[in-house]
PDB file of C-alpha atoms in Angstrom:
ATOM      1  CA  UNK A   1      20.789 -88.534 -65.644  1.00  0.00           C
ATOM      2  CA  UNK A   2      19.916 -88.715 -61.919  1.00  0.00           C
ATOM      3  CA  UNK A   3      17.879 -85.471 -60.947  1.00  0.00           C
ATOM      4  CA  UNK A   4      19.729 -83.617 -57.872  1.00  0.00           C
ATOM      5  CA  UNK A   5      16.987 -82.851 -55.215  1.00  0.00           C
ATOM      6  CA  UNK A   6      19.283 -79.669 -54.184  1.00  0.00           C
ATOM      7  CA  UNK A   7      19.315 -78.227 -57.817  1.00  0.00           C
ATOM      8  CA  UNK A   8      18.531 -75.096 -55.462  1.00  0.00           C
ATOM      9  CA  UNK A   9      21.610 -75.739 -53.749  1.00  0.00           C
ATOM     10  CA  UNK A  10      23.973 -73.575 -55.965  1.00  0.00           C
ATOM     11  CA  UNK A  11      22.896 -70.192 -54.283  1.00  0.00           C
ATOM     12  CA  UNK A  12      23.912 -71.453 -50.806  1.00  0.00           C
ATOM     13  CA  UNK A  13      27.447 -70.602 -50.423  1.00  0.00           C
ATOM     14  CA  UNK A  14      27.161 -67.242 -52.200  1.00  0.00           C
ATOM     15  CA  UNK A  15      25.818 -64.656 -49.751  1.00  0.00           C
ATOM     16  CA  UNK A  16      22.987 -64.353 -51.885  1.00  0.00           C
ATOM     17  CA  UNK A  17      20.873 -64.292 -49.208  1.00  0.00           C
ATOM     18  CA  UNK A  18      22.630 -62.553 -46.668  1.00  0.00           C
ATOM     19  CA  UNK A  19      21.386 -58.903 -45.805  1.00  0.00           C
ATOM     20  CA  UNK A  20      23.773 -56.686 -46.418  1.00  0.00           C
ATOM     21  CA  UNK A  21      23.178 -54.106 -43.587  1.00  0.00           C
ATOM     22  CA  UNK A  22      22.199 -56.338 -40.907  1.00  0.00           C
ATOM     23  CA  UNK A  23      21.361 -54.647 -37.454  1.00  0.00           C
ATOM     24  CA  UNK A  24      24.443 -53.945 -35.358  1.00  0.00           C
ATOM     25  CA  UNK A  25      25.359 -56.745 -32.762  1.00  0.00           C
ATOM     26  CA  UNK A  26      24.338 -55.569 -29.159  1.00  0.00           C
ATOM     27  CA  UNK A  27      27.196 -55.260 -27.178  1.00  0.00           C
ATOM     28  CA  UNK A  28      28.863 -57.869 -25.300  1.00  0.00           C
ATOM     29  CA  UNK A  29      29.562 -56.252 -21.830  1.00  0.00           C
ATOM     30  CA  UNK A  30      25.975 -54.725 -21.757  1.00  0.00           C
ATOM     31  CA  UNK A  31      23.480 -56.527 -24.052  1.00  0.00           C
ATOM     32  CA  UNK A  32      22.387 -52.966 -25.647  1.00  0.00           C
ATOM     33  CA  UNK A  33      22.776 -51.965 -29.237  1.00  0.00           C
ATOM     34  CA  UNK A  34      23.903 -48.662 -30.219  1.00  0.00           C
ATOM     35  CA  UNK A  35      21.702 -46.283 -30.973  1.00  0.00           C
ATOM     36  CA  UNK A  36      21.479 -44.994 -34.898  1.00  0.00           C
ATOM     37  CA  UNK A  37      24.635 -42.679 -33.957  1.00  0.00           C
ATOM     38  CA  UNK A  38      26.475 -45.669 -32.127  1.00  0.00           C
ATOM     39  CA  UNK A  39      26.186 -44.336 -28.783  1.00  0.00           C
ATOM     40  CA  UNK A  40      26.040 -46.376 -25.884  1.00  0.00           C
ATOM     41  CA  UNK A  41      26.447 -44.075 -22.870  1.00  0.00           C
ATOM     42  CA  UNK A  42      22.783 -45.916 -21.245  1.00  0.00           C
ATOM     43  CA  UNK A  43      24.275 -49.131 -19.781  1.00  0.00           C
ATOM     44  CA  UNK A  44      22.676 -51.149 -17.382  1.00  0.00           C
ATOM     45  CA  UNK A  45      24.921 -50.462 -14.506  1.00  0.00           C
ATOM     46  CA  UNK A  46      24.998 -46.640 -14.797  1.00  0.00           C
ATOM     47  CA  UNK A  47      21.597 -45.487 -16.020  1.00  0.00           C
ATOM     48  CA  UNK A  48      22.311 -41.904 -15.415  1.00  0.00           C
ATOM     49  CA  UNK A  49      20.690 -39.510 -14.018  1.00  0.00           C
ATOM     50  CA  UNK A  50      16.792 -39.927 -14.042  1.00  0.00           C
ATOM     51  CA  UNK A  51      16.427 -37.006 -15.706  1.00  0.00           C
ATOM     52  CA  UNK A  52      18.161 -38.044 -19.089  1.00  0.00           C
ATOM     53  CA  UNK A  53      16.508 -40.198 -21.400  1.00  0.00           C
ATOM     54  CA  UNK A  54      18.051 -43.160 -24.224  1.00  0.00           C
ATOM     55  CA  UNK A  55      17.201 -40.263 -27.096  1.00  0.00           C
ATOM     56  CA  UNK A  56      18.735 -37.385 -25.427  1.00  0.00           C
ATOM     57  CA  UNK A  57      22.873 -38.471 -26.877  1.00  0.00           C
ATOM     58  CA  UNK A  58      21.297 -38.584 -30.119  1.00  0.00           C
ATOM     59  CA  UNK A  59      19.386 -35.361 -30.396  1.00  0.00           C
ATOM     60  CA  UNK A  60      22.465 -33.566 -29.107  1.00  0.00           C
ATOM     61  CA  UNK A  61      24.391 -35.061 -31.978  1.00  0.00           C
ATOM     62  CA  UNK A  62      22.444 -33.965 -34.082  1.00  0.00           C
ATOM     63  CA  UNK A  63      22.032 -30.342 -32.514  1.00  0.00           C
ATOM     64  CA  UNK A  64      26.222 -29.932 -32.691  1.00  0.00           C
ATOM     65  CA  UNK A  65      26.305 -31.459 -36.051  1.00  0.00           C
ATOM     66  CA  UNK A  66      23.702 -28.746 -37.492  1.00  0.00           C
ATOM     67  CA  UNK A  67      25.087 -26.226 -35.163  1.00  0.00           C
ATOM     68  CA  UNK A  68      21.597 -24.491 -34.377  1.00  0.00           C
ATOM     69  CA  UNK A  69      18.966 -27.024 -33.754  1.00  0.00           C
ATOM     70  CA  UNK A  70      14.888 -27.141 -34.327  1.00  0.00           C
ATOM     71  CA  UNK A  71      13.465 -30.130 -32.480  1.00  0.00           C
ATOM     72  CA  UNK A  72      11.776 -31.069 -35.882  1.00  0.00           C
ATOM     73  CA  UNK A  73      15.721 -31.984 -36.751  1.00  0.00           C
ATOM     74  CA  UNK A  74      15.356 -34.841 -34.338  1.00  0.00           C
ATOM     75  CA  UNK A  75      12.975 -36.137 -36.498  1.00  0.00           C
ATOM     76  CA  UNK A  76      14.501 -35.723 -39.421  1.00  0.00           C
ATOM     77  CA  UNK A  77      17.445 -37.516 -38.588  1.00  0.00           C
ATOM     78  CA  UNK A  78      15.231 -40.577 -36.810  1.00  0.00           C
ATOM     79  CA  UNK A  79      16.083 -39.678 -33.566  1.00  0.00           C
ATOM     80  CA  UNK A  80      12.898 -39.285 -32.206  1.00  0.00           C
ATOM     81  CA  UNK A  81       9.142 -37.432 -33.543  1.00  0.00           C
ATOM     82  CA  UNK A  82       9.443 -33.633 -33.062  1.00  0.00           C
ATOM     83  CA  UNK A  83       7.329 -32.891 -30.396  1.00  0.00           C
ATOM     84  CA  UNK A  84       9.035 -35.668 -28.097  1.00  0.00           C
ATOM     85  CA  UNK A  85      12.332 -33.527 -29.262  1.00  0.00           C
ATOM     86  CA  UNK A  86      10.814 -30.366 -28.469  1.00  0.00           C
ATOM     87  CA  UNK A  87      10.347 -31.801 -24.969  1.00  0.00           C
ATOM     88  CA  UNK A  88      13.553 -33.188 -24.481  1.00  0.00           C
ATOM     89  CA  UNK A  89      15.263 -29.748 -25.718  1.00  0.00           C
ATOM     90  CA  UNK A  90      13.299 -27.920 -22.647  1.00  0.00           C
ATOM     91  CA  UNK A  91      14.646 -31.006 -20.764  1.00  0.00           C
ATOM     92  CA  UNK A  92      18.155 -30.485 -21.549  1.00  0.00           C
ATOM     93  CA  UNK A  93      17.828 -26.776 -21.453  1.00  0.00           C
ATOM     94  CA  UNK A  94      16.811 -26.202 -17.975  1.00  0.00           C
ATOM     95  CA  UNK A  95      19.957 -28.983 -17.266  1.00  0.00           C
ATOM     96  CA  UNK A  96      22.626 -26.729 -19.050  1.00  0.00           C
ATOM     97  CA  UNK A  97      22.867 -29.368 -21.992  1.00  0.00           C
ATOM     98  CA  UNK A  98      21.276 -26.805 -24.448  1.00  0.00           C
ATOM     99  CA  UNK A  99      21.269 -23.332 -24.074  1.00  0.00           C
ATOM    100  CA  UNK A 100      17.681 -21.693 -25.730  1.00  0.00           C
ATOM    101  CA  UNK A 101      18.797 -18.888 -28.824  1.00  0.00           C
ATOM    102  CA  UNK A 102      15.150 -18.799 -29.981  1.00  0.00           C
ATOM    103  CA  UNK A 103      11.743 -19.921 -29.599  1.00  0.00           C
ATOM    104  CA  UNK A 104      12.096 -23.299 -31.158  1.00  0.00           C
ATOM    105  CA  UNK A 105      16.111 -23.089 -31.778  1.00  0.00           C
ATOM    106  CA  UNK A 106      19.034 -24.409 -29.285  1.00  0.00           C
ATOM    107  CA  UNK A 107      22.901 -24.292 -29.038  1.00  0.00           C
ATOM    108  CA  UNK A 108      25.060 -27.024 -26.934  1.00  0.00           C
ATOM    109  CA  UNK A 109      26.142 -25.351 -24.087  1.00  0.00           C
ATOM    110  CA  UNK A 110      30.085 -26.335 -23.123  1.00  0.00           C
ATOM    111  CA  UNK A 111      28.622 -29.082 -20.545  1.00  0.00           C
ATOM    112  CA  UNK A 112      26.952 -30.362 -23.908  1.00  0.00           C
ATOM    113  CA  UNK A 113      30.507 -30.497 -25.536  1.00  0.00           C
ATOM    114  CA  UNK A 114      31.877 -32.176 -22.820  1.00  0.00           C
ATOM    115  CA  UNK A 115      29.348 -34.582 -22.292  1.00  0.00           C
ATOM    116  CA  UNK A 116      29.319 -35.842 -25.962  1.00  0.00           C
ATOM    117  CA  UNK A 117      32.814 -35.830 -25.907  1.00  0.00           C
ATOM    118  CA  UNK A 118      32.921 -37.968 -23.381  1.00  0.00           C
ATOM    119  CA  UNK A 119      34.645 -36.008 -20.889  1.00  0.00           C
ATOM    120  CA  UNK A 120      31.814 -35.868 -18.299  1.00  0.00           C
ATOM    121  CA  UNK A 121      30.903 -39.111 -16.828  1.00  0.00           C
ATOM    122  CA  UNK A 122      27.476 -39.814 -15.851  1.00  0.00           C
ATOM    123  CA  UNK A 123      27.904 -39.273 -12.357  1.00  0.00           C
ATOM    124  CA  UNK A 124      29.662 -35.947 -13.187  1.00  0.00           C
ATOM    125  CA  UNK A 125      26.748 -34.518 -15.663  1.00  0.00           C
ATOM    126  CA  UNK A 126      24.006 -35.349 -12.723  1.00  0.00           C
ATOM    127  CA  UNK A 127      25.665 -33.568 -10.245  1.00  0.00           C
ATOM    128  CA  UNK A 128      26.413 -30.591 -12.618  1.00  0.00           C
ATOM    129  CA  UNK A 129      23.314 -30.513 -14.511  1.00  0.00           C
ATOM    130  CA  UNK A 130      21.687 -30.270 -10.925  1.00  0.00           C
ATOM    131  CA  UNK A 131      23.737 -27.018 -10.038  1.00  0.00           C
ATOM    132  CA  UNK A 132      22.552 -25.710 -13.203  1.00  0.00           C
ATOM    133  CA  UNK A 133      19.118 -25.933 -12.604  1.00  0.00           C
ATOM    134  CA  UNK A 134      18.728 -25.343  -8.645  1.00  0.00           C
TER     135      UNK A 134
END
């Protein structure tokens, strides 16, 4: 009996090692990888206004999906840590993103809607977010 130097071997083709939640692909137009919620509304050629930040999609998810938000939510879900959230909320507040119901609790505002919808452009949601806060 000859011993097999790959007597290892017999895992190889089986996927055994193969993670099965490997980290999504970055995308092939822009490079980027969606964020946790699969956004991908930051591409390189239209950044957006200067205004919005990579995290801001994401906590306004989040804020329509539990309908009245706390900034600590942001957390929660891995969006961001609270106080960073708490900031961006002001943020999109004083834009017309988020509309302020409470100390510490917001509502998306219709622009919100639109914007997570996808029904606002970039372009669109500077120059109306602007008008909302002059």
């Amino acid at each position: 009996m000859t011993p097999d130097a790959n007597e290892n071997d017999g895992d190889a083709g089986s996927g055994a090692d193969v993670d099965p939640d490997p980290d999504p692909e970055p995308d092939q137009t822009t490079g980027r990888s969606p964020t946790p919620t699969g956004f991908r509304s930051f591409e390189a050629e239209s950044p957006g206004p200067d205004w919005l930040e990579p995290e801001d999609e994401e906590i306004l998810a989040v804020l329509r999906e539990d309908h009245n938000f706390a900034p600590s939510h942001a957390a929660e879900a891995d969006v961001c840590r609270g106080p960073v959230a708490s900031h961006r909320c002001r943020e999109l507040a004083k834009r017309g993103l988020l509309k302020k119901v409470a100390t510490g609790m917001y509502d998306v505002t219709d622009l919100g809607e639109r914007f997570l919808d996808g029904e606002v452009s970039l372009e669109e949601l500077a120059a109306e977010a602007d008008e909302v806060s002059e």
